[in-house]
C-alpha cells in the first residue's frame, strides 16, 4: 500500500523556521518526482514546490522562493521542506504528494503549520 | 502566479449529472490538459482524472473528463450523496514552470 506520512508541523512565531518531513512507503520512491502542496484554513489547494527523482531539479511557487527549500533522501525514502522566514500567510496544512507528472496521484494526511505570535 | 478558473459552487439533484469546468490558457490546460481531484471535508485530496480523461484504478466509471481548447470539464453522472465534495483542477504551466490549481468548486448534491 502506498503511504505518505508527514511530520514536523506546529506553532511557530513569525520569522521562525520549521523542517517538514514526509516518509514514503509502498512504492519505489527514488523513481518519482515528489511535491509539497498546502491548503490554508478554509481555502483551496496551492502547489508549493516539486523535486525530481535525483534532487537536482526543483521548482517553487513565487511566494516561497528564497524562503522554502525542498529536498529528498532516496536512501531514507524521505522528502523534506525547510521553511524559513515564516509569515502568517504560510499558515496551512502542508501535504506531501507523489508527482508522476500527470497530477498528484497519492497524498499524505498533511501536517499543520501555524504561524502566530 | 495566475491560477485556473473554476466556478465556486454547483448544485444538482440526486441521480442527476453535474459538469464542472476549469478554464486556463494555452500554457497549462490547453497544453497538457488538466487533472481533477476530489476532496471531502477533513480529508486529503484524491486524484479522479488525469490528462483529460484517464482514471486511476478504483475511480468510478461515473466520472469522465474532457478538454476543449483551454477549458477542461469533469462530468459526474448519477450523482450520489458521497459525491458531495470540493473539486479541484490542476495543470502544469509551462511558462511558469509550476503547477497551478483552480480555486475549487463545491459540489452540493440536493
PDB file of N, CA and C in Angstrom, chain B:
ATOM      1  N   UNK B   1       1.328  34.129  -9.145  1.00  0.00           N
ATOM      2  CA  UNK B   1       1.143  33.205 -10.265  1.00  0.00           C
ATOM      3  C   UNK B   1      -0.343  32.976 -10.491  1.00  0.00           C
ATOM      4  N   UNK B   2      -0.794  33.155 -11.730  1.00  0.00           N
ATOM      5  CA  UNK B   2      -2.207  33.027 -12.033  1.00  0.00           C
ATOM      6  C   UNK B   2      -2.629  31.583 -11.879  1.00  0.00           C
ATOM      7  N   UNK B   3      -3.841  31.393 -11.384  1.00  0.00           N
ATOM      8  CA  UNK B   3      -4.372  30.053 -11.250  1.00  0.00           C
ATOM      9  C   UNK B   3      -5.399  29.783 -12.314  1.00  0.00           C
ATOM     10  N   UNK B   4      -6.036  28.630 -12.224  1.00  0.00           N
ATOM     11  CA  UNK B   4      -7.098  28.235 -13.124  1.00  0.00           C
ATOM     12  C   UNK B   4      -8.424  28.705 -12.554  1.00  0.00           C
ATOM     13  N   UNK B   5      -9.410  28.899 -13.435  1.00  0.00           N
ATOM     14  CA  UNK B   5     -10.696  29.448 -13.005  1.00  0.00           C
ATOM     15  C   UNK B   5     -11.764  28.369 -12.937  1.00  0.00           C
ATOM     16  N   UNK B   6     -12.347  28.216 -11.750  1.00  0.00           N
ATOM     17  CA  UNK B   6     -13.449  27.280 -11.537  1.00  0.00           C
ATOM     18  C   UNK B   6     -14.621  28.030 -10.899  1.00  0.00           C
ATOM     19  N   UNK B   7     -15.857  27.636 -11.216  1.00  0.00           N
ATOM     20  CA  UNK B   7     -16.992  28.251 -10.512  1.00  0.00           C
ATOM     21  C   UNK B   7     -16.953  27.833  -9.050  1.00  0.00           C
ATOM     22  N   UNK B   8     -17.296  28.728  -8.119  1.00  0.00           N
ATOM     23  CA  UNK B   8     -17.201  28.400  -6.693  1.00  0.00           C
ATOM     24  C   UNK B   8     -18.146  27.277  -6.254  1.00  0.00           C
ATOM     25  N   UNK B   9     -19.305  27.176  -6.883  1.00  0.00           N
ATOM     26  CA  UNK B   9     -20.264  26.179  -6.425  1.00  0.00           C
ATOM     27  C   UNK B   9     -21.159  25.698  -7.557  1.00  0.00           C
ATOM     28  N   UNK B  10     -21.575  24.447  -7.437  1.00  0.00           N
ATOM     29  CA  UNK B  10     -22.539  23.830  -8.342  1.00  0.00           C
ATOM     30  C   UNK B  10     -23.463  22.973  -7.485  1.00  0.00           C
ATOM     31  N   UNK B  11     -24.768  23.053  -7.753  1.00  0.00           N
ATOM     32  CA  UNK B  11     -25.739  22.239  -7.037  1.00  0.00           C
ATOM     33  C   UNK B  11     -26.562  21.437  -8.036  1.00  0.00           C
ATOM     34  N   UNK B  12     -26.708  20.148  -7.755  1.00  0.00           N
ATOM     35  CA  UNK B  12     -27.501  19.263  -8.601  1.00  0.00           C
ATOM     36  C   UNK B  12     -28.270  18.293  -7.713  1.00  0.00           C
ATOM     37  N   UNK B  13     -29.317  17.704  -8.295  1.00  0.00           N
ATOM     38  CA  UNK B  13     -30.128  16.755  -7.537  1.00  0.00           C
ATOM     39  C   UNK B  13     -29.553  15.348  -7.578  1.00  0.00           C
ATOM     40  N   UNK B  14     -30.030  14.536  -6.663  1.00  0.00           N
ATOM     41  CA  UNK B  14     -29.634  13.135  -6.597  1.00  0.00           C
ATOM     42  C   UNK B  14     -29.916  12.455  -7.931  1.00  0.00           C
ATOM     43  N   UNK B  15     -28.962  11.672  -8.398  1.00  0.00           N
ATOM     44  CA  UNK B  15     -29.037  10.904  -9.650  1.00  0.00           C
ATOM     45  C   UNK B  15     -28.960  11.784 -10.905  1.00  0.00           C
ATOM     46  N   UNK B  16     -28.788  13.067 -10.713  1.00  0.00           N
ATOM     47  CA  UNK B  16     -28.585  13.936 -11.885  1.00  0.00           C
ATOM     48  C   UNK B  16     -27.121  13.931 -12.316  1.00  0.00           C
ATOM     49  N   UNK B  17     -26.816  14.708 -13.337  1.00  0.00           N
ATOM     50  CA  UNK B  17     -25.460  14.823 -13.863  1.00  0.00           C
ATOM     51  C   UNK B  17     -24.906  16.219 -13.591  1.00  0.00           C
ATOM     52  N   UNK B  18     -23.696  16.265 -13.084  1.00  0.00           N
ATOM     53  CA  UNK B  18     -23.030  17.550 -12.835  1.00  0.00           C
ATOM     54  C   UNK B  18     -21.816  17.673 -13.755  1.00  0.00           C
ATOM     55  N   UNK B  19     -21.656  18.847 -14.326  1.00  0.00           N
ATOM     56  CA  UNK B  19     -20.473  19.133 -15.136  1.00  0.00           C
ATOM     57  C   UNK B  19     -19.758  20.337 -14.541  1.00  0.00           C
ATOM     58  N   UNK B  20     -18.508  20.138 -14.170  1.00  0.00           N
ATOM     59  CA  UNK B  20     -17.693  21.189 -13.570  1.00  0.00           C
ATOM     60  C   UNK B  20     -16.671  21.661 -14.596  1.00  0.00           C
ATOM     61  N   UNK B  21     -16.399  22.942 -14.618  1.00  0.00           N
ATOM     62  CA  UNK B  21     -15.475  23.478 -15.615  1.00  0.00           C
ATOM     63  C   UNK B  21     -14.235  24.086 -14.970  1.00  0.00           C
ATOM     64  N   UNK B  22     -13.192  24.176 -15.785  1.00  0.00           N
ATOM     65  CA  UNK B  22     -11.892  24.689 -15.348  1.00  0.00           C
ATOM     66  C   UNK B  22     -11.251  25.378 -16.548  1.00  0.00           C
ATOM     67  N   UNK B  23     -11.044  26.674 -16.440  1.00  0.00           N
ATOM     68  CA  UNK B  23     -10.515  27.428 -17.566  1.00  0.00           C
ATOM     69  C   UNK B  23      -9.107  27.937 -17.282  1.00  0.00           C
ATOM     70  N   UNK B  24      -8.220  27.664 -18.223  1.00  0.00           N
ATOM     71  CA  UNK B  24      -6.841  28.137 -18.108  1.00  0.00           C
ATOM     72  C   UNK B  24      -6.415  28.831 -19.389  1.00  0.00           C
ATOM     73  N   UNK B  25      -5.211  28.548 -19.839  1.00  0.00           N
ATOM     74  CA  UNK B  25      -4.745  29.114 -21.099  1.00  0.00           C
ATOM     75  C   UNK B  25      -3.871  28.095 -21.831  1.00  0.00           C
ATOM     76  N   UNK B  26      -3.252  28.539 -22.908  1.00  0.00           N
ATOM     77  CA  UNK B  26      -2.507  27.620 -23.766  1.00  0.00           C
ATOM     78  C   UNK B  26      -1.216  27.119 -23.116  1.00  0.00           C
ATOM     79  N   UNK B  27      -0.803  27.754 -22.020  1.00  0.00           N
ATOM     80  CA  UNK B  27       0.406  27.294 -21.324  1.00  0.00           C
ATOM     81  C   UNK B  27       0.111  26.201 -20.316  1.00  0.00           C
ATOM     82  N   UNK B  28      -1.133  26.001 -19.945  1.00  0.00           N
ATOM     83  CA  UNK B  28      -1.445  24.996 -18.926  1.00  0.00           C
ATOM     84  C   UNK B  28      -2.515  24.020 -19.423  1.00  0.00           C
ATOM     85  N   UNK B  29      -3.777  24.321 -19.226  1.00  0.00           N
ATOM     86  CA  UNK B  29      -4.839  23.387 -19.634  1.00  0.00           C
ATOM     87  C   UNK B  29      -4.769  23.092 -21.125  1.00  0.00           C
ATOM     88  N   UNK B  30      -4.544  24.116 -21.910  1.00  0.00           N
ATOM     89  CA  UNK B  30      -4.501  23.944 -23.368  1.00  0.00           C
ATOM     90  C   UNK B  30      -3.264  23.213 -23.856  1.00  0.00           C
ATOM     91  N   UNK B  31      -2.304  23.005 -22.983  1.00  0.00           N
ATOM     92  CA  UNK B  31      -1.043  22.367 -23.368  1.00  0.00           C
ATOM     93  C   UNK B  31      -1.080  20.871 -23.079  1.00  0.00           C
ATOM     94  N   UNK B  32      -1.108  20.489 -21.823  1.00  0.00           N
ATOM     95  CA  UNK B  32      -1.087  19.073 -21.454  1.00  0.00           C
ATOM     96  C   UNK B  32      -2.365  18.608 -20.790  1.00  0.00           C
ATOM     97  N   UNK B  33      -3.375  19.448 -20.782  1.00  0.00           N
ATOM     98  CA  UNK B  33      -4.624  19.045 -20.171  1.00  0.00           C
ATOM     99  C   UNK B  33      -4.606  19.233 -18.658  1.00  0.00           C
ATOM    100  N   UNK B  34      -5.678  18.793 -18.035  1.00  0.00           N
ATOM    101  CA  UNK B  34      -5.846  19.028 -16.602  1.00  0.00           C
ATOM    102  C   UNK B  34      -6.027  17.735 -15.840  1.00  0.00           C
ATOM    103  N   UNK B  35      -5.682  17.793 -14.579  1.00  0.00           N
ATOM    104  CA  UNK B  35      -6.015  16.724 -13.637  1.00  0.00           C
ATOM    105  C   UNK B  35      -7.152  17.227 -12.761  1.00  0.00           C
ATOM    106  N   UNK B  36      -7.962  16.286 -12.286  1.00  0.00           N
ATOM    107  CA  UNK B  36      -9.072  16.632 -11.396  1.00  0.00           C
ATOM    108  C   UNK B  36      -8.918  15.870 -10.087  1.00  0.00           C
ATOM    109  N   UNK B  37      -9.168  16.576  -8.990  1.00  0.00           N
ATOM    110  CA  UNK B  37      -9.072  15.979  -7.666  1.00  0.00           C
ATOM    111  C   UNK B  37     -10.352  16.238  -6.902  1.00  0.00           C
ATOM    112  N   UNK B  38     -10.694  15.294  -6.047  1.00  0.00           N
ATOM    113  CA  UNK B  38     -11.851  15.403  -5.168  1.00  0.00           C
ATOM    114  C   UNK B  38     -11.362  15.489  -3.732  1.00  0.00           C
ATOM    115  N   UNK B  39     -11.968  16.355  -2.944  1.00  0.00           N
ATOM    116  CA  UNK B  39     -11.594  16.458  -1.538  1.00  0.00           C
ATOM    117  C   UNK B  39     -12.832  16.554  -0.662  1.00  0.00           C
ATOM    118  N   UNK B  40     -12.998  15.570   0.184  1.00  0.00           N
ATOM    119  CA  UNK B  40     -14.049  15.629   1.197  1.00  0.00           C
ATOM    120  C   UNK B  40     -13.524  16.391   2.402  1.00  0.00           C
ATOM    121  N   UNK B  41     -14.426  17.023   3.100  1.00  0.00           N
ATOM    122  CA  UNK B  41     -14.084  17.834   4.263  1.00  0.00           C
ATOM    123  C   UNK B  41     -13.235  17.046   5.257  1.00  0.00           C
ATOM    124  N   UNK B  42     -12.087  17.607   5.605  1.00  0.00           N
ATOM    125  CA  UNK B  42     -11.233  16.973   6.606  1.00  0.00           C
ATOM    126  C   UNK B  42     -10.347  15.860   6.082  1.00  0.00           C
ATOM    127  N   UNK B  43     -10.337  15.658   4.785  1.00  0.00           N
ATOM    128  CA  UNK B  43      -9.533  14.597   4.187  1.00  0.00           C
ATOM    129  C   UNK B  43      -8.588  15.163   3.128  1.00  0.00           C
ATOM    130  N   UNK B  44      -7.512  14.443   2.815  1.00  0.00           N
ATOM    131  CA  UNK B  44      -6.646  14.892   1.719  1.00  0.00           C
ATOM    132  C   UNK B  44      -7.339  14.709   0.384  1.00  0.00           C
ATOM    133  N   UNK B  45      -6.855  15.399  -0.642  1.00  0.00           N
ATOM    134  CA  UNK B  45      -7.442  15.229  -1.975  1.00  0.00           C
ATOM    135  C   UNK B  45      -7.191  13.828  -2.534  1.00  0.00           C
ATOM    136  N   UNK B  46      -7.979  13.474  -3.540  1.00  0.00           N
ATOM    137  CA  UNK B  46      -7.833  12.196  -4.234  1.00  0.00           C
ATOM    138  C   UNK B  46      -7.905  12.479  -5.731  1.00  0.00           C
ATOM    139  N   UNK B  47      -6.967  11.887  -6.481  1.00  0.00           N
ATOM    140  CA  UNK B  47      -6.940  12.099  -7.922  1.00  0.00           C
ATOM    141  C   UNK B  47      -8.084  11.333  -8.579  1.00  0.00           C
ATOM    142  N   UNK B  48      -8.887  12.028  -9.378  1.00  0.00           N
ATOM    143  CA  UNK B  48     -10.022  11.417 -10.080  1.00  0.00           C
ATOM    144  C   UNK B  48      -9.726  11.152 -11.550  1.00  0.00           C
ATOM    145  N   UNK B  49      -8.953  12.059 -12.145  1.00  0.00           N
ATOM    146  CA  UNK B  49      -8.764  12.000 -13.585  1.00  0.00           C
ATOM    147  C   UNK B  49      -7.485  12.739 -13.936  1.00  0.00           C
ATOM    148  N   UNK B  50      -6.796  12.282 -14.983  1.00  0.00           N
ATOM    149  CA  UNK B  50      -5.589  12.975 -15.419  1.00  0.00           C
ATOM    150  C   UNK B  50      -5.485  12.926 -16.932  1.00  0.00           C
ATOM    151  N   UNK B  51      -4.676  13.876 -17.472  1.00  0.00           N
ATOM    152  CA  UNK B  51      -4.514  14.007 -18.926  1.00  0.00           C
ATOM    153  C   UNK B  51      -5.879  13.915 -19.609  1.00  0.00           C
ATOM    154  N   UNK B  52      -6.803  14.661 -19.077  1.00  0.00           N
ATOM    155  CA  UNK B  52      -8.131  14.895 -19.631  1.00  0.00           C
ATOM    156  C   UNK B  52      -9.129  13.771 -19.378  1.00  0.00           C
ATOM    157  N   UNK B  53      -8.871  12.539 -19.686  1.00  0.00           N
ATOM    158  CA  UNK B  53      -9.898  11.516 -19.434  1.00  0.00           C
ATOM    159  C   UNK B  53      -9.283  10.163 -19.134  1.00  0.00           C
ATOM    160  N   UNK B  54      -8.302  10.160 -18.254  1.00  0.00           N
ATOM    161  CA  UNK B  54      -7.740   8.903 -17.759  1.00  0.00           C
ATOM    162  C   UNK B  54      -8.073   8.802 -16.285  1.00  0.00           C
ATOM    163  N   UNK B  55      -8.627   7.678 -15.878  1.00  0.00           N
ATOM    164  CA  UNK B  55      -8.994   7.478 -14.474  1.00  0.00           C
ATOM    165  C   UNK B  55      -8.028   6.537 -13.795  1.00  0.00           C
ATOM    166  N   UNK B  56      -7.526   6.905 -12.610  1.00  0.00           N
ATOM    167  CA  UNK B  56      -6.731   5.950 -11.822  1.00  0.00           C
ATOM    168  C   UNK B  56      -7.613   4.767 -11.444  1.00  0.00           C
ATOM    169  N   UNK B  57      -6.985   3.660 -11.134  1.00  0.00           N
ATOM    170  CA  UNK B  57      -7.755   2.483 -10.730  1.00  0.00           C
ATOM    171  C   UNK B  57      -8.569   2.800  -9.477  1.00  0.00           C
ATOM    172  N   UNK B  58      -9.784   2.286  -9.452  1.00  0.00           N
ATOM    173  CA  UNK B  58     -10.647   2.486  -8.301  1.00  0.00           C
ATOM    174  C   UNK B  58     -11.586   3.670  -8.415  1.00  0.00           C
ATOM    175  N   UNK B  59     -11.402   4.476  -9.431  1.00  0.00           N
ATOM    176  CA  UNK B  59     -12.291   5.627  -9.627  1.00  0.00           C
ATOM    177  C   UNK B  59     -13.498   5.183 -10.454  1.00  0.00           C
ATOM    178  N   UNK B  60     -14.666   5.626 -10.012  1.00  0.00           N
ATOM    179  CA  UNK B  60     -15.927   5.198 -10.619  1.00  0.00           C
ATOM    180  C   UNK B  60     -16.017   5.570 -12.097  1.00  0.00           C
ATOM    181  N   UNK B  61     -16.676   4.714 -12.856  1.00  0.00           N
ATOM    182  CA  UNK B  61     -16.928   4.997 -14.276  1.00  0.00           C
ATOM    183  C   UNK B  61     -17.939   6.122 -14.447  1.00  0.00           C
ATOM    184  N   UNK B  62     -18.562   6.539 -13.368  1.00  0.00           N
ATOM    185  CA  UNK B  62     -19.485   7.674 -13.438  1.00  0.00           C
ATOM    186  C   UNK B  62     -18.720   9.000 -13.641  1.00  0.00           C
ATOM    187  N   UNK B  63     -17.420   8.936 -13.492  1.00  0.00           N
ATOM    188  CA  UNK B  63     -16.581  10.128 -13.639  1.00  0.00           C
ATOM    189  C   UNK B  63     -15.922  10.128 -15.016  1.00  0.00           C
ATOM    190  N   UNK B  64     -16.036  11.250 -15.729  1.00  0.00           N
ATOM    191  CA  UNK B  64     -15.352  11.381 -17.006  1.00  0.00           C
ATOM    192  C   UNK B  64     -14.887  12.816 -17.165  1.00  0.00           C
ATOM    193  N   UNK B  65     -13.869  12.991 -17.977  1.00  0.00           N
ATOM    194  CA  UNK B  65     -13.303  14.331 -18.163  1.00  0.00           C
ATOM    195  C   UNK B  65     -13.122  14.605 -19.644  1.00  0.00           C
ATOM    196  N   UNK B  66     -13.028  15.876 -19.970  1.00  0.00           N
ATOM    197  CA  UNK B  66     -12.958  16.289 -21.366  1.00  0.00           C
ATOM    198  C   UNK B  66     -12.225  17.616 -21.431  1.00  0.00           C
ATOM    199  N   UNK B  67     -11.566  17.870 -22.528  1.00  0.00           N
ATOM    200  CA  UNK B  67     -10.919  19.178 -22.722  1.00  0.00           C
ATOM    201  C   UNK B  67     -11.276  19.715 -24.105  1.00  0.00           C
ATOM    202  N   UNK B  68     -11.593  20.992 -24.141  1.00  0.00           N
ATOM    203  CA  UNK B  68     -11.807  21.680 -25.393  1.00  0.00           C
ATOM    204  C   UNK B  68     -11.029  22.987 -25.339  1.00  0.00           C
ATOM    205  N   UNK B  69      -9.971  23.049 -26.100  1.00  0.00           N
ATOM    206  CA  UNK B  69      -9.141  24.250 -26.061  1.00  0.00           C
ATOM    207  C   UNK B  69      -8.521  24.436 -24.692  1.00  0.00           C
ATOM    208  N   UNK B  70      -8.779  25.598 -24.103  1.00  0.00           N
ATOM    209  CA  UNK B  70      -8.191  25.911 -22.797  1.00  0.00           C
ATOM    210  C   UNK B  70      -9.128  25.632 -21.629  1.00  0.00           C
ATOM    211  N   UNK B  71     -10.217  24.937 -21.890  1.00  0.00           N
ATOM    212  CA  UNK B  71     -11.181  24.621 -20.840  1.00  0.00           C
ATOM    213  C   UNK B  71     -11.311  23.111 -20.657  1.00  0.00           C
ATOM    214  N   UNK B  72     -11.160  22.679 -19.418  1.00  0.00           N
ATOM    215  CA  UNK B  72     -11.345  21.278 -19.062  1.00  0.00           C
ATOM    216  C   UNK B  72     -12.666  21.129 -18.333  1.00  0.00           C
ATOM    217  N   UNK B  73     -13.283  19.966 -18.482  1.00  0.00           N
ATOM    218  CA  UNK B  73     -14.560  19.706 -17.832  1.00  0.00           C
ATOM    219  C   UNK B  73     -14.526  18.349 -17.153  1.00  0.00           C
ATOM    220  N   UNK B  74     -15.202  18.262 -16.022  1.00  0.00           N
ATOM    221  CA  UNK B  74     -15.374  16.997 -15.301  1.00  0.00           C
ATOM    222  C   UNK B  74     -16.864  16.741 -15.190  1.00  0.00           C
ATOM    223  N   UNK B  75     -17.289  15.565 -15.644  1.00  0.00           N
ATOM    224  CA  UNK B  75     -18.698  15.199 -15.567  1.00  0.00           C
ATOM    225  C   UNK B  75     -18.876  14.018 -14.630  1.00  0.00           C
ATOM    226  N   UNK B  76     -19.838  14.132 -13.737  1.00  0.00           N
ATOM    227  CA  UNK B  76     -20.188  13.043 -12.821  1.00  0.00           C
ATOM    228  C   UNK B  76     -21.650  12.721 -13.054  1.00  0.00           C
ATOM    229  N   UNK B  77     -21.912  11.504 -13.481  1.00  0.00           N
ATOM    230  CA  UNK B  77     -23.288  11.086 -13.742  1.00  0.00           C
ATOM    231  C   UNK B  77     -23.870  10.345 -12.547  1.00  0.00           C
ATOM    232  N   UNK B  78     -25.198  10.243 -12.502  1.00  0.00           N
ATOM    233  CA  UNK B  78     -25.876   9.511 -11.437  1.00  0.00           C
ATOM    234  C   UNK B  78     -25.429   9.946 -10.054  1.00  0.00           C
ATOM    235  N   UNK B  79     -25.500  11.237  -9.784  1.00  0.00           N
ATOM    236  CA  UNK B  79     -24.970  11.789  -8.537  1.00  0.00           C
ATOM    237  C   UNK B  79     -25.472  11.057  -7.303  1.00  0.00           C
ATOM    238  N   UNK B  80     -24.526  10.796  -6.395  1.00  0.00           N
ATOM    239  CA  UNK B  80     -24.803  10.142  -5.119  1.00  0.00           C
ATOM    240  C   UNK B  80     -24.416  11.078  -3.978  1.00  0.00           C
ATOM    241  N   UNK B  81     -24.939  10.848  -2.782  1.00  0.00           N
ATOM    242  CA  UNK B  81     -24.576  11.722  -1.653  1.00  0.00           C
ATOM    243  C   UNK B  81     -23.078  11.817  -1.430  1.00  0.00           C
ATOM    244  N   UNK B  82     -22.353  10.735  -1.686  1.00  0.00           N
ATOM    245  CA  UNK B  82     -20.904  10.736  -1.449  1.00  0.00           C
ATOM    246  C   UNK B  82     -20.130  11.572  -2.471  1.00  0.00           C
ATOM    247  N   UNK B  83     -20.813  12.026  -3.517  1.00  0.00           N
ATOM    248  CA  UNK B  83     -20.154  12.891  -4.493  1.00  0.00           C
ATOM    249  C   UNK B  83     -20.074  14.327  -4.004  1.00  0.00           C
ATOM    250  N   UNK B  84     -20.792  14.639  -2.949  1.00  0.00           N
ATOM    251  CA  UNK B  84     -20.748  15.996  -2.394  1.00  0.00           C
ATOM    252  C   UNK B  84     -19.362  16.228  -1.802  1.00  0.00           C
ATOM    253  N   UNK B  85     -18.635  17.174  -2.385  1.00  0.00           N
ATOM    254  CA  UNK B  85     -17.237  17.412  -2.025  1.00  0.00           C
ATOM    255  C   UNK B  85     -16.746  18.657  -2.749  1.00  0.00           C
ATOM    256  N   UNK B  86     -15.498  19.004  -2.497  1.00  0.00           N
ATOM    257  CA  UNK B  86     -14.818  20.064  -3.261  1.00  0.00           C
ATOM    258  C   UNK B  86     -14.016  19.408  -4.381  1.00  0.00           C
ATOM    259  N   UNK B  87     -14.052  20.032  -5.550  1.00  0.00           N
ATOM    260  CA  UNK B  87     -13.357  19.503  -6.714  1.00  0.00           C
ATOM    261  C   UNK B  87     -12.371  20.547  -7.232  1.00  0.00           C
ATOM    262  N   UNK B  88     -11.129  20.113  -7.453  1.00  0.00           N
ATOM    263  CA  UNK B  88     -10.076  20.998  -7.925  1.00  0.00           C
ATOM    264  C   UNK B  88      -9.500  20.488  -9.241  1.00  0.00           C
ATOM    265  N   UNK B  89      -9.182  21.423 -10.112  1.00  0.00           N
ATOM    266  CA  UNK B  89      -8.422  21.068 -11.297  1.00  0.00           C
ATOM    267  C   UNK B  89      -6.990  21.568 -11.107  1.00  0.00           C
ATOM    268  N   UNK B  90      -6.061  20.913 -11.789  1.00  0.00           N
ATOM    269  CA  UNK B  90      -4.673  21.355 -11.743  1.00  0.00           C
ATOM    270  C   UNK B  90      -4.017  21.057 -13.083  1.00  0.00           C
ATOM    271  N   UNK B  91      -2.982  21.822 -13.388  1.00  0.00           N
ATOM    272  CA  UNK B  91      -2.265  21.639 -14.644  1.00  0.00           C
ATOM    273  C   UNK B  91      -0.856  22.191 -14.496  1.00  0.00           C
ATOM    274  N   UNK B  92       0.064  21.607 -15.223  1.00  0.00           N
ATOM    275  CA  UNK B  92       1.436  22.130 -15.263  1.00  0.00           C
ATOM    276  C   UNK B  92       1.451  23.316 -16.208  1.00  0.00           C
ATOM    277  N   UNK B  93       1.984  24.438 -15.736  1.00  0.00           N
ATOM    278  CA  UNK B  93       2.084  25.627 -16.563  1.00  0.00           C
ATOM    279  C   UNK B  93       3.512  25.724 -17.095  1.00  0.00           C
ATOM    280  N   UNK B  94       3.648  25.585 -18.404  1.00  0.00           N
ATOM    281  CA  UNK B  94       4.982  25.519 -18.998  1.00  0.00           C
ATOM    282  C   UNK B  94       5.684  26.877 -18.999  1.00  0.00           C
ATOM    283  N   UNK B  95       4.935  27.962 -18.945  1.00  0.00           N
ATOM    284  CA  UNK B  95       5.580  29.274 -18.928  1.00  0.00           C
ATOM    285  C   UNK B  95       6.027  29.656 -17.518  1.00  0.00           C
ATOM    286  N   UNK B  96       5.319  29.193 -16.506  1.00  0.00           N
ATOM    287  CA  UNK B  96       5.659  29.466 -15.106  1.00  0.00           C
ATOM    288  C   UNK B  96       6.592  28.415 -14.533  1.00  0.00           C
ATOM    289  N   UNK B  97       6.688  27.256 -15.191  1.00  0.00           N
ATOM    290  CA  UNK B  97       7.389  26.087 -14.617  1.00  0.00           C
ATOM    291  C   UNK B  97       6.846  25.819 -13.225  1.00  0.00           C
ATOM    292  N   UNK B  98       5.539  25.688 -13.159  1.00  0.00           N
ATOM    293  CA  UNK B  98       4.873  25.489 -11.871  1.00  0.00           C
ATOM    294  C   UNK B  98       3.529  24.803 -12.111  1.00  0.00           C
ATOM    295  N   UNK B  99       3.088  24.038 -11.134  1.00  0.00           N
ATOM    296  CA  UNK B  99       1.731  23.520 -11.167  1.00  0.00           C
ATOM    297  C   UNK B  99       0.798  24.647 -10.705  1.00  0.00           C
ATOM    298  N   UNK B 100      -0.339  24.748 -11.345  1.00  0.00           N
ATOM    299  CA  UNK B 100      -1.348  25.712 -10.936  1.00  0.00           C
ATOM    300  C   UNK B 100      -2.645  24.957 -10.637  1.00  0.00           C
ATOM    301  N   UNK B 101      -3.352  25.431  -9.644  1.00  0.00           N
ATOM    302  CA  UNK B 101      -4.621  24.849  -9.249  1.00  0.00           C
ATOM    303  C   UNK B 101      -5.750  25.839  -9.525  1.00  0.00           C
ATOM    304  N   UNK B 102      -6.939  25.311  -9.726  1.00  0.00           N
ATOM    305  CA  UNK B 102      -8.125  26.142  -9.704  1.00  0.00           C
ATOM    306  C   UNK B 102      -8.519  26.415  -8.264  1.00  0.00           C
ATOM    307  N   UNK B 103      -9.421  27.368  -8.083  1.00  0.00           N
ATOM    308  CA  UNK B 103      -9.844  27.725  -6.742  1.00  0.00           C
ATOM    309  C   UNK B 103     -10.783  26.721  -6.101  1.00  0.00           C
ATOM    310  N   UNK B 104     -11.247  25.750  -6.889  1.00  0.00           N
ATOM    311  CA  UNK B 104     -12.115  24.715  -6.360  1.00  0.00           C
ATOM    312  C   UNK B 104     -13.591  25.007  -6.577  1.00  0.00           C
ATOM    313  N   UNK B 105     -14.363  23.946  -6.793  1.00  0.00           N
ATOM    314  CA  UNK B 105     -15.824  24.031  -6.912  1.00  0.00           C
ATOM    315  C   UNK B 105     -16.437  23.146  -5.851  1.00  0.00           C
ATOM    316  N   UNK B 106     -17.329  23.730  -5.065  1.00  0.00           N
ATOM    317  CA  UNK B 106     -18.047  22.939  -4.064  1.00  0.00           C
ATOM    318  C   UNK B 106     -19.297  22.368  -4.721  1.00  0.00           C
ATOM    319  N   UNK B 107     -19.346  21.046  -4.828  1.00  0.00           N
ATOM    320  CA  UNK B 107     -20.497  20.366  -5.413  1.00  0.00           C
ATOM    321  C   UNK B 107     -21.456  19.943  -4.312  1.00  0.00           C
ATOM    322  N   UNK B 108     -22.685  20.427  -4.415  1.00  0.00           N
ATOM    323  CA  UNK B 108     -23.740  20.057  -3.468  1.00  0.00           C
ATOM    324  C   UNK B 108     -24.732  19.153  -4.169  1.00  0.00           C
ATOM    325  N   UNK B 109     -25.012  18.009  -3.560  1.00  0.00           N
ATOM    326  CA  UNK B 109     -25.985  17.064  -4.092  1.00  0.00           C
ATOM    327  C   UNK B 109     -27.268  17.215  -3.276  1.00  0.00           C
ATOM    328  N   UNK B 110     -28.295  17.699  -3.932  1.00  0.00           N
ATOM    329  CA  UNK B 110     -29.553  18.024  -3.235  1.00  0.00           C
ATOM    330  C   UNK B 110     -30.435  16.795  -3.030  1.00  0.00           C
TER     331      UNK B 110
END
